[in-house]
Coordinates of C-alpha atoms and ligand atoms in Angstrom, one line a residue:
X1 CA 67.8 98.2 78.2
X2 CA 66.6 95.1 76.2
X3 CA 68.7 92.1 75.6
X4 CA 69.9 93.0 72.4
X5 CA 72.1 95.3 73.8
X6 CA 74.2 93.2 75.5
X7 CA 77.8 92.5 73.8
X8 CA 79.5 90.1 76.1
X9 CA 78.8 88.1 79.4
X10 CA 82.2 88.4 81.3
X11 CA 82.9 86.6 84.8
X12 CA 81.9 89.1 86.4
X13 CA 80.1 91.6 84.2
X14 CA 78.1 92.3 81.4
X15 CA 78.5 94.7 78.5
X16 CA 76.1 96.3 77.0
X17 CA 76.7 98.2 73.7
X18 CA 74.7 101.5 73.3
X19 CA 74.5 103.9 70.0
X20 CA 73.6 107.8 70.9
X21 CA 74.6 110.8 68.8
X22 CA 76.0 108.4 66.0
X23 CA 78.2 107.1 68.3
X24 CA 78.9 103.5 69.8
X25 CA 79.6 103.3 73.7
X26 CA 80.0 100.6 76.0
X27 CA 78.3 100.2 79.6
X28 CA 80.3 98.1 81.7
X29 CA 78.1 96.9 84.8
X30 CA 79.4 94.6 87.4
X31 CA 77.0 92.1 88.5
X32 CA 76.3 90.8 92.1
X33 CA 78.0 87.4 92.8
X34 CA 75.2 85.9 95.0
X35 CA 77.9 83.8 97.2
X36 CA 79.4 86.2 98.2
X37 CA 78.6 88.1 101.4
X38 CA 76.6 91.5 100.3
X39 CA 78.7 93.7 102.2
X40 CA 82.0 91.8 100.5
X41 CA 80.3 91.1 97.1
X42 CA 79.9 95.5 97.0
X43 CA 82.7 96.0 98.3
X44 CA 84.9 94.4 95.8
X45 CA 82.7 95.8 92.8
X46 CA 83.1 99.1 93.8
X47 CA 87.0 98.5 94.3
X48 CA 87.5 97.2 90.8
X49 CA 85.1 99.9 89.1
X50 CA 87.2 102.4 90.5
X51 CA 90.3 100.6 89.6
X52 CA 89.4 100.0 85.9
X53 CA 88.3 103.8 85.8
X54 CA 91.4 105.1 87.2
X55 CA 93.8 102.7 85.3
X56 CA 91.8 102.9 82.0
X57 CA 92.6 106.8 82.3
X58 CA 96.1 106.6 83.6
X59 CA 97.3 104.0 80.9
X60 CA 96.3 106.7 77.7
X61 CA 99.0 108.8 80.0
X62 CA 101.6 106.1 79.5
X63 CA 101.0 105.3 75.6
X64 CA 98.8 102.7 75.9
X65 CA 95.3 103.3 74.0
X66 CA 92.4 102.4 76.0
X67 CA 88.6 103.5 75.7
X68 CA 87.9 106.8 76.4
X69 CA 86.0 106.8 79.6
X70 CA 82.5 108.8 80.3
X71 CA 81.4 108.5 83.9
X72 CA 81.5 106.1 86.6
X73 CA 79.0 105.1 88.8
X74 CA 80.5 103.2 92.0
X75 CA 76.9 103.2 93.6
X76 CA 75.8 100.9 90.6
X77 CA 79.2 99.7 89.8
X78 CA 79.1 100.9 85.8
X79 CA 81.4 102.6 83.8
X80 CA 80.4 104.1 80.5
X81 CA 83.3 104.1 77.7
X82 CA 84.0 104.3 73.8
X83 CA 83.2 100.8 72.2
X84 CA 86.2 99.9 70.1
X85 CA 85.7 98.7 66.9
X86 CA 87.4 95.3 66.2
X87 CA 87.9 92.0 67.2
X88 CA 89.5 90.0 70.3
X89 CA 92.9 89.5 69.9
X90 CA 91.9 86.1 71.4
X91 CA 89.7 85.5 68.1
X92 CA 91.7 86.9 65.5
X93 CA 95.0 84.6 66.9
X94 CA 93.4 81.8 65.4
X95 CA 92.8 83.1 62.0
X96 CA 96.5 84.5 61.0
X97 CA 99.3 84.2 59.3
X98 CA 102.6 83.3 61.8
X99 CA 104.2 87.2 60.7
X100 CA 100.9 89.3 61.3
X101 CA 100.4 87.0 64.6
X102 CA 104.2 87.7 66.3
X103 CA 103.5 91.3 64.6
X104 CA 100.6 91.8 67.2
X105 CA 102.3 90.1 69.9
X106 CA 105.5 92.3 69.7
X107 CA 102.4 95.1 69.9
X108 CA 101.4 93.4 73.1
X109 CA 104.8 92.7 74.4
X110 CA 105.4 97.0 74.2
X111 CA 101.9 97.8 75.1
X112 CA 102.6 96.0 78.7
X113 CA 105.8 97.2 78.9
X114 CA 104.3 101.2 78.6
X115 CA 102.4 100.1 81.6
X116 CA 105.0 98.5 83.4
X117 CA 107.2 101.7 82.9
X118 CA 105.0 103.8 84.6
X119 CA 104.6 101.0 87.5
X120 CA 101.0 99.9 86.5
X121 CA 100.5 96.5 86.4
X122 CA 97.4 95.1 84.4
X123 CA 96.0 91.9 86.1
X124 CA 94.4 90.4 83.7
X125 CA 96.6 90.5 80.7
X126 CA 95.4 87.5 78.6
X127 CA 94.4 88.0 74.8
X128 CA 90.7 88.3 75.5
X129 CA 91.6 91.6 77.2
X130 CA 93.3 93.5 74.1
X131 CA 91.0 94.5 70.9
X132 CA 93.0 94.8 67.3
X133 CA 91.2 97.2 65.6
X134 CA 91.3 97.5 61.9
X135 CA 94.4 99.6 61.5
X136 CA 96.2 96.6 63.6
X137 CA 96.1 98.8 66.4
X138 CA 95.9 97.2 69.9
X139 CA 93.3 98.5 72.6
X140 CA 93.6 97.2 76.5
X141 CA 90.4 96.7 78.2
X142 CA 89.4 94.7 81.7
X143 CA 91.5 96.8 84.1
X144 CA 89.9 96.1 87.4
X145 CA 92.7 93.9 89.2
X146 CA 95.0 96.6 87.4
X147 CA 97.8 97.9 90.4
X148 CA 99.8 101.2 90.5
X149 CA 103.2 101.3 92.4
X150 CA 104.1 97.8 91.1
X151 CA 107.1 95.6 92.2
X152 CA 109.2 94.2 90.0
X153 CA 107.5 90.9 91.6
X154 CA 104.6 92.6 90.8
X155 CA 105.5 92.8 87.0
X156 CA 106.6 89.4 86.8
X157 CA 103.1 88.1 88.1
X158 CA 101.7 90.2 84.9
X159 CA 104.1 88.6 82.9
X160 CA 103.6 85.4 84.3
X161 CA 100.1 85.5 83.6
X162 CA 100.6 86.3 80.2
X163 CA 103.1 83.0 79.7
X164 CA 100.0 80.9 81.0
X165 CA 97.1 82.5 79.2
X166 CA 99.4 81.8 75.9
X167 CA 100.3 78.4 77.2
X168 CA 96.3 77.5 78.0
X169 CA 94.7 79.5 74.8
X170 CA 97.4 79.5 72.0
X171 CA 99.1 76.1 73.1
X172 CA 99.8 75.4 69.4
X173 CA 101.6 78.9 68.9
X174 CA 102.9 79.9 72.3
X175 CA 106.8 79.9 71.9
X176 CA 106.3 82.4 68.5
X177 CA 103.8 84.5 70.4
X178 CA 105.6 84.3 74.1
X179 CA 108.7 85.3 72.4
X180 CA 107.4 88.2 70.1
X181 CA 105.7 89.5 72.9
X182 CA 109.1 89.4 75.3
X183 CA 110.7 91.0 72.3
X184 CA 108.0 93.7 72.3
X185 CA 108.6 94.4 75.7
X186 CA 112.5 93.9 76.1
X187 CA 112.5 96.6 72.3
X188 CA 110.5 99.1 75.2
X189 CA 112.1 98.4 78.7
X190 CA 115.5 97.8 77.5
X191 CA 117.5 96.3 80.5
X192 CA 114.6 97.2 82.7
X193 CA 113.0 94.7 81.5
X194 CA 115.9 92.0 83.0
X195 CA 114.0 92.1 86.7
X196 CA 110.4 91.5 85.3
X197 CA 111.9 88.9 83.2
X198 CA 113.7 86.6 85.8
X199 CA 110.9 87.2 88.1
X200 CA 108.4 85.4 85.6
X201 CA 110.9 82.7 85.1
X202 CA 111.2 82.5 88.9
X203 CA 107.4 82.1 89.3
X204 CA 107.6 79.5 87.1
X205 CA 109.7 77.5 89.1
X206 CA 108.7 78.3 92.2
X207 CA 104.9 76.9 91.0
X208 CA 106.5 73.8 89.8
X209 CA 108.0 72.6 93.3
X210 CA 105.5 73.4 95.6
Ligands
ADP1 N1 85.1 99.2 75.2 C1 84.9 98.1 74.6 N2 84.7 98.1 73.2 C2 84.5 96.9 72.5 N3 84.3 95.7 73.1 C3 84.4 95.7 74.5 C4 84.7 96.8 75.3 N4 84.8 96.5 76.6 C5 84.5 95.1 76.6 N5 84.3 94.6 75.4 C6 84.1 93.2 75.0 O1 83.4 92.6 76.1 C7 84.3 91.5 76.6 C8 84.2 91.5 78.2 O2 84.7 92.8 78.7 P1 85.7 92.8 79.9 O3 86.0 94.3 80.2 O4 86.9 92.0 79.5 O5 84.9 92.2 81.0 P2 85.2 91.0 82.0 O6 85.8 91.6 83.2 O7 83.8 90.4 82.3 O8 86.1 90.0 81.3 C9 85.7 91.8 76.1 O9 86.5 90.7 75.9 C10 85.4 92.5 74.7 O10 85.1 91.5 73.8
MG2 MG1 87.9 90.3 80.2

């Protein structure tokens, strides 16, 4: 594989973009961490691998799209998936207009709230996660601190996250794009999503006093 290849340099992986058959896939390798202890360091690669395989299948189950998944390797800690055309929902926040922006976020708002439904939390649920392809359509991606059997505590963590990647990447815009995304999520869960909700205010607090 030559450098050219390679998409995106995550925390803690890198992405390589391959084209066979006319088609565009993406190799997701986890690198060692050389801190860590080897034994830990593999350990904890081959946990989240199988994690983000597991969860990027189950979520297609609960209406959330995801890339299609090819194989897994937990001996070299890869998974090879569909590469989804389109941009980081990250990027594109900057560039538009306030409607198309809480548009998206309401999509965000329901997309977690699928995953909450069926108990699966994501993790990592910041914008650099989900992809907006050109038919506005959003894709989650990065499951590999994904849970199943999630607590309501659980699902506020999620949505607490959520509060603070807007609050530290979209300061400018985080009420619009907090609220369209609890609106998203309260148009999905209905008064399910009560629990989740008061837990994230609850974390909130609790953060601020100790
Ligand atoms: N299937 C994919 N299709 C298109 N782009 C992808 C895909 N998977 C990852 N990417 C790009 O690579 C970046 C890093 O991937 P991610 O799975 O989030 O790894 P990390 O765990 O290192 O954050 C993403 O933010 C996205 O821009
Ligand atoms: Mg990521």
């Amino acid at each position: 594989m030559v450098k050219e290849d390679v998409l995106a340099l995550g925390a803690e992986s890198v992405i390589f973009k391959l084209e066979r058959w006319n088609q565009a896939f993406v190799l997701k390798s986890r690198q060692a961490k050389p801190y860590l202890l080897e034994e830990i360091d593999s350990l904890l690669r081959k946990t989240r691998t199988a994690r983000e395989c597991r969860t990027l299948i189950i979520a297609r189950t609960l209406g959330v799209r995801t890339p299609a998944v090819y194989s897994v390797d937990l001996n070299n800690y890869t998974i090879l998936m569909d590469f989804i055309e389109g941009t980081q929902f990250k990027l594109l926040a900057e560039k538009l207009p306030e409607r198309q922006l809480t548009r998206l976020c309401f999509k965000f708002g329901e997309s977690i709230a699928y995953l909450h439904e069926g108990e699966v939390v994501h993790g990592d649920p910041t914008t650099s996660n989900v992809i907006v392809d050109n038919q506005q359509r959003l894709w989650l991606i990065d499951f590999g601190l994904s849970e199943m059997n999630a607590t309501v505590e659980m699902k506020g963590v999620d949505l607490h996250l959520i509060r603070r990647a807007l609050e530290t990447t979209h300061w400018d815009r985080q009420e619009s794009m907090l609220n369209a995304t609890i609106e998203g999520y309260v148009a999905v869960l209905g008064d399910g999503a009560e629990g989740p909700l008061s837990r994230m205010n609850e974390i909130r607090e609790r953060g601020r006093y100790h």
